[in-house]
């Protein structure tokens, strides 16, 4: 087998390029496979264990990442005729907006909200408690996701712990879209059911408020 590879390698530049291409392809597939397995294991830590009312915490690795920022997401949908009819504007203007509706926009998805939390904010408050679990979802994808095949996204809907909300992040609301509900979504793989070790002692008085 080694003699065959040696002869093939010495067979010319094209053979070498093909060989290198195969190695790179296998390496890329391995990285994707390992990444998917890691993500799945992160989700499995809480997905079938969490119950309504449980406290959710930011994964402890965030505590050791100096520039860590965790964005919270909101669900958005295309604006429809009903939305326009509720606007406090002249009737003719409503008709104009209805006629201009882009009915091809049917996709619903998640975008980053103006709220999030950071390592600094968690240290300021002495906790990684991000919110109380309400429900979960594995159907929505980020609205910007251009991949044709659905990716494996998992989200928790939470009642936010406003004490660790950080900043006023820019919201890139897509043109012709509006919020679908008032919920806030957090990526499941970033969530845990236990307080980050750095805050175990400090968090007791803040856990339920």
PDB file of C-alpha atoms in Angstrom:
ATOM      1  CA  UNK A   1       0.000   0.000   0.000  1.00  0.00           C
ATOM      2  CA  UNK A   2       2.825   2.399   0.899  1.00  0.00           C
ATOM      3  CA  UNK A   3       4.546   1.647  -2.438  1.00  0.00           C
ATOM      4  CA  UNK A   4       1.328   2.497  -4.312  1.00  0.00           C
ATOM      5  CA  UNK A   5       1.000   5.816  -2.489  1.00  0.00           C
ATOM      6  CA  UNK A   6       4.664   6.582  -3.147  1.00  0.00           C
ATOM      7  CA  UNK A   7       4.331   5.886  -6.894  1.00  0.00           C
ATOM      8  CA  UNK A   8       1.082   7.861  -7.052  1.00  0.00           C
ATOM      9  CA  UNK A   9       2.656  10.816  -5.209  1.00  0.00           C
ATOM     10  CA  UNK A  10       5.585  10.862  -7.623  1.00  0.00           C
ATOM     11  CA  UNK A  11       3.249  10.659 -10.615  1.00  0.00           C
ATOM     12  CA  UNK A  12       3.037  14.396 -11.127  1.00  0.00           C
ATOM     13  CA  UNK A  13       1.800  17.714  -9.780  1.00  0.00           C
ATOM     14  CA  UNK A  14      -1.873  16.900 -10.390  1.00  0.00           C
ATOM     15  CA  UNK A  15      -1.661  13.783  -8.234  1.00  0.00           C
ATOM     16  CA  UNK A  16      -0.095  15.812  -5.424  1.00  0.00           C
ATOM     17  CA  UNK A  17      -2.824  18.444  -5.623  1.00  0.00           C
ATOM     18  CA  UNK A  18      -5.538  15.770  -5.533  1.00  0.00           C
ATOM     19  CA  UNK A  19      -3.865  14.105  -2.541  1.00  0.00           C
ATOM     20  CA  UNK A  20      -3.551  17.387  -0.643  1.00  0.00           C
ATOM     21  CA  UNK A  21      -7.165  18.232  -1.505  1.00  0.00           C
ATOM     22  CA  UNK A  22      -8.365  14.909  -0.091  1.00  0.00           C
ATOM     23  CA  UNK A  23      -6.418  15.458   3.118  1.00  0.00           C
ATOM     24  CA  UNK A  24      -7.890  18.939   3.550  1.00  0.00           C
ATOM     25  CA  UNK A  25     -11.398  17.634   2.851  1.00  0.00           C
ATOM     26  CA  UNK A  26     -11.050  14.874   5.444  1.00  0.00           C
ATOM     27  CA  UNK A  27      -9.638  17.343   7.975  1.00  0.00           C
ATOM     28  CA  UNK A  28     -12.548  19.733   7.397  1.00  0.00           C
ATOM     29  CA  UNK A  29     -15.106  16.954   7.773  1.00  0.00           C
ATOM     30  CA  UNK A  30     -13.448  15.846  11.003  1.00  0.00           C
ATOM     31  CA  UNK A  31     -13.592  19.365  12.442  1.00  0.00           C
ATOM     32  CA  UNK A  32     -17.296  19.667  11.551  1.00  0.00           C
ATOM     33  CA  UNK A  33     -18.051  16.241  13.042  1.00  0.00           C
ATOM     34  CA  UNK A  34     -16.194  17.067  16.269  1.00  0.00           C
ATOM     35  CA  UNK A  35     -17.921  20.464  16.468  1.00  0.00           C
ATOM     36  CA  UNK A  36     -21.376  18.966  15.993  1.00  0.00           C
ATOM     37  CA  UNK A  37     -20.666  16.335  18.615  1.00  0.00           C
ATOM     38  CA  UNK A  38     -19.471  18.988  21.066  1.00  0.00           C
ATOM     39  CA  UNK A  39     -22.542  21.160  20.469  1.00  0.00           C
ATOM     40  CA  UNK A  40     -24.860  18.169  20.911  1.00  0.00           C
ATOM     41  CA  UNK A  41     -23.198  17.256  24.212  1.00  0.00           C
ATOM     42  CA  UNK A  42     -23.567  20.839  25.434  1.00  0.00           C
ATOM     43  CA  UNK A  43     -27.285  20.833  24.630  1.00  0.00           C
ATOM     44  CA  UNK A  44     -27.784  17.413  26.255  1.00  0.00           C
ATOM     45  CA  UNK A  45     -26.609  18.763  29.618  1.00  0.00           C
ATOM     46  CA  UNK A  46     -29.895  20.622  30.130  1.00  0.00           C
ATOM     47  CA  UNK A  47     -32.361  19.925  27.282  1.00  0.00           C
ATOM     48  CA  UNK A  48     -34.220  16.987  28.852  1.00  0.00           C
ATOM     49  CA  UNK A  49     -33.669  18.108  32.438  1.00  0.00           C
ATOM     50  CA  UNK A  50     -34.874  21.688  32.584  1.00  0.00           C
ATOM     51  CA  UNK A  51     -38.391  22.438  33.896  1.00  0.00           C
ATOM     52  CA  UNK A  52     -40.529  25.611  33.883  1.00  0.00           C
ATOM     53  CA  UNK A  53     -39.405  27.844  36.719  1.00  0.00           C
ATOM     54  CA  UNK A  54     -35.829  26.519  36.809  1.00  0.00           C
ATOM     55  CA  UNK A  55     -33.013  29.053  37.056  1.00  0.00           C
ATOM     56  CA  UNK A  56     -30.668  29.155  34.085  1.00  0.00           C
ATOM     57  CA  UNK A  57     -27.057  30.260  34.274  1.00  0.00           C
ATOM     58  CA  UNK A  58     -24.493  31.271  31.689  1.00  0.00           C
ATOM     59  CA  UNK A  59     -21.989  28.505  31.012  1.00  0.00           C
ATOM     60  CA  UNK A  60     -18.995  28.805  33.346  1.00  0.00           C
ATOM     61  CA  UNK A  61     -16.430  29.082  30.517  1.00  0.00           C
ATOM     62  CA  UNK A  62     -17.698  32.662  30.017  1.00  0.00           C
ATOM     63  CA  UNK A  63     -16.128  33.610  33.341  1.00  0.00           C
ATOM     64  CA  UNK A  64     -12.613  32.961  32.009  1.00  0.00           C
ATOM     65  CA  UNK A  65     -13.070  34.662  28.619  1.00  0.00           C
ATOM     66  CA  UNK A  66     -12.048  38.346  28.983  1.00  0.00           C
ATOM     67  CA  UNK A  67     -14.129  39.631  26.068  1.00  0.00           C
ATOM     68  CA  UNK A  68     -17.132  37.339  26.503  1.00  0.00           C
ATOM     69  CA  UNK A  69     -20.508  38.774  25.458  1.00  0.00           C
ATOM     70  CA  UNK A  70     -23.730  36.738  25.342  1.00  0.00           C
ATOM     71  CA  UNK A  71     -26.465  38.220  23.114  1.00  0.00           C
ATOM     72  CA  UNK A  72     -30.123  37.477  23.782  1.00  0.00           C
ATOM     73  CA  UNK A  73     -32.387  36.926  20.784  1.00  0.00           C
ATOM     74  CA  UNK A  74     -35.886  37.974  19.713  1.00  0.00           C
ATOM     75  CA  UNK A  75     -38.229  36.307  17.239  1.00  0.00           C
ATOM     76  CA  UNK A  76     -39.213  38.418  14.219  1.00  0.00           C
ATOM     77  CA  UNK A  77     -41.689  37.992  11.360  1.00  0.00           C
ATOM     78  CA  UNK A  78     -42.702  39.907   8.214  1.00  0.00           C
ATOM     79  CA  UNK A  79     -45.038  42.875   8.726  1.00  0.00           C
ATOM     80  CA  UNK A  80     -48.611  42.149   7.595  1.00  0.00           C
ATOM     81  CA  UNK A  81     -51.795  44.078   6.811  1.00  0.00           C
ATOM     82  CA  UNK A  82     -53.063  43.821  10.388  1.00  0.00           C
ATOM     83  CA  UNK A  83     -49.900  45.493  11.687  1.00  0.00           C
ATOM     84  CA  UNK A  84     -50.387  48.387   9.276  1.00  0.00           C
ATOM     85  CA  UNK A  85     -54.079  48.821  10.169  1.00  0.00           C
ATOM     86  CA  UNK A  86     -53.071  49.358  13.823  1.00  0.00           C
ATOM     87  CA  UNK A  87     -50.816  52.294  12.952  1.00  0.00           C
ATOM     88  CA  UNK A  88     -52.043  55.757  13.910  1.00  0.00           C
ATOM     89  CA  UNK A  89     -51.667  57.280  10.450  1.00  0.00           C
ATOM     90  CA  UNK A  90     -53.995  58.486   7.718  1.00  0.00           C
ATOM     91  CA  UNK A  91     -56.046  55.884   5.837  1.00  0.00           C
ATOM     92  CA  UNK A  92     -54.480  56.706   2.494  1.00  0.00           C
ATOM     93  CA  UNK A  93     -51.028  56.161   4.001  1.00  0.00           C
ATOM     94  CA  UNK A  94     -52.126  52.767   5.319  1.00  0.00           C
ATOM     95  CA  UNK A  95     -53.368  51.807   1.851  1.00  0.00           C
ATOM     96  CA  UNK A  96     -50.050  52.873   0.416  1.00  0.00           C
ATOM     97  CA  UNK A  97     -48.116  50.727   2.877  1.00  0.00           C
ATOM     98  CA  UNK A  98     -50.386  47.710   2.318  1.00  0.00           C
ATOM     99  CA  UNK A  99     -49.880  47.956  -1.450  1.00  0.00           C
ATOM    100  CA  UNK A 100     -46.129  48.063  -0.897  1.00  0.00           C
ATOM    101  CA  UNK A 101     -46.039  44.933   1.282  1.00  0.00           C
ATOM    102  CA  UNK A 102     -43.549  42.340   0.119  1.00  0.00           C
ATOM    103  CA  UNK A 103     -45.641  39.164   0.251  1.00  0.00           C
ATOM    104  CA  UNK A 104     -42.599  37.085  -0.689  1.00  0.00           C
ATOM    105  CA  UNK A 105     -41.202  37.632   2.803  1.00  0.00           C
ATOM    106  CA  UNK A 106     -42.498  34.622   4.691  1.00  0.00           C
ATOM    107  CA  UNK A 107     -39.477  33.600   6.727  1.00  0.00           C
ATOM    108  CA  UNK A 108     -39.641  33.841  10.511  1.00  0.00           C
ATOM    109  CA  UNK A 109     -36.493  33.689  12.597  1.00  0.00           C
ATOM    110  CA  UNK A 110     -34.370  35.086  15.401  1.00  0.00           C
ATOM    111  CA  UNK A 111     -32.198  38.195  15.542  1.00  0.00           C
ATOM    112  CA  UNK A 112     -29.965  39.543  18.288  1.00  0.00           C
ATOM    113  CA  UNK A 113     -31.831  41.843  20.663  1.00  0.00           C
ATOM    114  CA  UNK A 114     -30.644  45.042  22.322  1.00  0.00           C
ATOM    115  CA  UNK A 115     -29.999  43.079  25.502  1.00  0.00           C
ATOM    116  CA  UNK A 116     -27.178  40.758  26.447  1.00  0.00           C
ATOM    117  CA  UNK A 117     -24.724  40.089  29.229  1.00  0.00           C
ATOM    118  CA  UNK A 118     -20.971  40.122  29.530  1.00  0.00           C
ATOM    119  CA  UNK A 119     -18.236  38.795  31.766  1.00  0.00           C
ATOM    120  CA  UNK A 120     -17.808  42.230  33.356  1.00  0.00           C
ATOM    121  CA  UNK A 121     -21.505  42.540  34.152  1.00  0.00           C
ATOM    122  CA  UNK A 122     -21.643  39.071  35.710  1.00  0.00           C
ATOM    123  CA  UNK A 123     -18.691  39.923  37.938  1.00  0.00           C
ATOM    124  CA  UNK A 124     -20.284  43.233  38.910  1.00  0.00           C
ATOM    125  CA  UNK A 125     -23.440  41.427  40.039  1.00  0.00           C
ATOM    126  CA  UNK A 126     -21.682  38.343  41.400  1.00  0.00           C
ATOM    127  CA  UNK A 127     -23.784  35.890  39.407  1.00  0.00           C
ATOM    128  CA  UNK A 128     -24.204  34.158  36.062  1.00  0.00           C
ATOM    129  CA  UNK A 129     -27.968  33.778  36.637  1.00  0.00           C
ATOM    130  CA  UNK A 130     -29.397  34.879  33.277  1.00  0.00           C
ATOM    131  CA  UNK A 131     -33.088  34.132  33.774  1.00  0.00           C
ATOM    132  CA  UNK A 132     -35.902  31.729  34.596  1.00  0.00           C
ATOM    133  CA  UNK A 133     -36.796  28.999  32.117  1.00  0.00           C
ATOM    134  CA  UNK A 134     -40.221  29.293  30.468  1.00  0.00           C
ATOM    135  CA  UNK A 135     -40.117  26.954  27.458  1.00  0.00           C
ATOM    136  CA  UNK A 136     -37.854  25.709  24.655  1.00  0.00           C
ATOM    137  CA  UNK A 137     -37.665  25.602  20.868  1.00  0.00           C
ATOM    138  CA  UNK A 138     -35.672  23.688  18.263  1.00  0.00           C
ATOM    139  CA  UNK A 139     -37.393  24.938  15.087  1.00  0.00           C
ATOM    140  CA  UNK A 140     -36.304  28.572  14.724  1.00  0.00           C
ATOM    141  CA  UNK A 141     -33.062  29.594  13.082  1.00  0.00           C
ATOM    142  CA  UNK A 142     -31.264  32.954  12.951  1.00  0.00           C
ATOM    143  CA  UNK A 143     -32.930  35.022  10.255  1.00  0.00           C
ATOM    144  CA  UNK A 144     -29.568  35.687   8.655  1.00  0.00           C
ATOM    145  CA  UNK A 145     -28.842  31.976   8.234  1.00  0.00           C
ATOM    146  CA  UNK A 146     -28.396  31.416   4.486  1.00  0.00           C
ATOM    147  CA  UNK A 147     -27.912  27.646   4.741  1.00  0.00           C
ATOM    148  CA  UNK A 148     -30.542  25.806   2.707  1.00  0.00           C
ATOM    149  CA  UNK A 149     -30.557  22.748   4.983  1.00  0.00           C
ATOM    150  CA  UNK A 150     -31.865  23.506   8.461  1.00  0.00           C
ATOM    151  CA  UNK A 151     -29.180  23.644  11.128  1.00  0.00           C
ATOM    152  CA  UNK A 152     -29.618  22.096  14.540  1.00  0.00           C
ATOM    153  CA  UNK A 153     -30.474  25.096  16.728  1.00  0.00           C
ATOM    154  CA  UNK A 154     -31.805  24.841  20.276  1.00  0.00           C
ATOM    155  CA  UNK A 155     -33.153  27.773  22.274  1.00  0.00           C
ATOM    156  CA  UNK A 156     -34.568  28.450  25.726  1.00  0.00           C
ATOM    157  CA  UNK A 157     -37.193  31.142  26.275  1.00  0.00           C
ATOM    158  CA  UNK A 158     -36.435  32.926  29.548  1.00  0.00           C
ATOM    159  CA  UNK A 159     -37.774  35.526  31.929  1.00  0.00           C
ATOM    160  CA  UNK A 160     -34.697  37.724  32.161  1.00  0.00           C
ATOM    161  CA  UNK A 161     -32.690  38.554  35.235  1.00  0.00           C
ATOM    162  CA  UNK A 162     -32.442  42.261  34.463  1.00  0.00           C
ATOM    163  CA  UNK A 163     -29.628  42.729  36.981  1.00  0.00           C
ATOM    164  CA  UNK A 164     -27.053  41.205  34.642  1.00  0.00           C
ATOM    165  CA  UNK A 165     -28.274  42.775  31.406  1.00  0.00           C
ATOM    166  CA  UNK A 166     -25.447  44.655  29.797  1.00  0.00           C
ATOM    167  CA  UNK A 167     -25.321  47.483  27.285  1.00  0.00           C
ATOM    168  CA  UNK A 168     -27.798  48.677  24.700  1.00  0.00           C
ATOM    169  CA  UNK A 169     -26.754  46.719  21.627  1.00  0.00           C
ATOM    170  CA  UNK A 170     -27.688  47.760  18.108  1.00  0.00           C
ATOM    171  CA  UNK A 171     -30.665  45.864  16.701  1.00  0.00           C
ATOM    172  CA  UNK A 172     -30.457  45.084  12.991  1.00  0.00           C
ATOM    173  CA  UNK A 173     -34.178  44.711  12.329  1.00  0.00           C
ATOM    174  CA  UNK A 174     -34.608  43.458   8.732  1.00  0.00           C
ATOM    175  CA  UNK A 175     -36.585  45.780   6.485  1.00  0.00           C
ATOM    176  CA  UNK A 176     -40.274  44.850   6.435  1.00  0.00           C
ATOM    177  CA  UNK A 177     -40.088  42.853   9.680  1.00  0.00           C
ATOM    178  CA  UNK A 178     -41.423  43.280  13.213  1.00  0.00           C
ATOM    179  CA  UNK A 179     -41.227  41.376  16.492  1.00  0.00           C
ATOM    180  CA  UNK A 180     -43.310  38.193  16.553  1.00  0.00           C
ATOM    181  CA  UNK A 181     -43.680  38.103  20.354  1.00  0.00           C
ATOM    182  CA  UNK A 182     -42.235  39.562  23.545  1.00  0.00           C
ATOM    183  CA  UNK A 183     -40.054  36.569  24.433  1.00  0.00           C
ATOM    184  CA  UNK A 184     -36.294  36.480  24.815  1.00  0.00           C
ATOM    185  CA  UNK A 185     -34.312  33.492  23.585  1.00  0.00           C
ATOM    186  CA  UNK A 186     -30.944  32.198  24.778  1.00  0.00           C
ATOM    187  CA  UNK A 187     -28.796  29.586  23.042  1.00  0.00           C
ATOM    188  CA  UNK A 188     -29.175  26.286  24.882  1.00  0.00           C
ATOM    189  CA  UNK A 189     -25.526  25.306  24.619  1.00  0.00           C
ATOM    190  CA  UNK A 190     -24.640  28.461  26.565  1.00  0.00           C
ATOM    191  CA  UNK A 191     -26.965  27.556  29.450  1.00  0.00           C
ATOM    192  CA  UNK A 192     -26.482  25.524  32.604  1.00  0.00           C
ATOM    193  CA  UNK A 193     -28.629  24.559  35.577  1.00  0.00           C
ATOM    194  CA  UNK A 194     -25.886  25.401  38.056  1.00  0.00           C
ATOM    195  CA  UNK A 195     -24.258  28.666  39.007  1.00  0.00           C
ATOM    196  CA  UNK A 196     -20.771  29.248  37.604  1.00  0.00           C
ATOM    197  CA  UNK A 197     -18.249  28.166  40.306  1.00  0.00           C
ATOM    198  CA  UNK A 198     -16.827  31.677  40.640  1.00  0.00           C
ATOM    199  CA  UNK A 199     -20.168  32.956  41.927  1.00  0.00           C
ATOM    200  CA  UNK A 200     -21.423  30.069  44.084  1.00  0.00           C
ATOM    201  CA  UNK A 201     -21.127  31.899  47.398  1.00  0.00           C
ATOM    202  CA  UNK A 202     -22.219  35.335  46.215  1.00  0.00           C
ATOM    203  CA  UNK A 203     -25.322  34.224  44.334  1.00  0.00           C
ATOM    204  CA  UNK A 204     -27.405  32.804  47.188  1.00  0.00           C
ATOM    205  CA  UNK A 205     -29.116  36.099  48.017  1.00  0.00           C
ATOM    206  CA  UNK A 206     -29.829  36.924  44.366  1.00  0.00           C
ATOM    207  CA  UNK A 207     -31.140  33.587  43.086  1.00  0.00           C
ATOM    208  CA  UNK A 208     -34.860  34.201  43.576  1.00  0.00           C
ATOM    209  CA  UNK A 209     -36.025  37.789  43.431  1.00  0.00           C
TER     210      UNK A 209
END
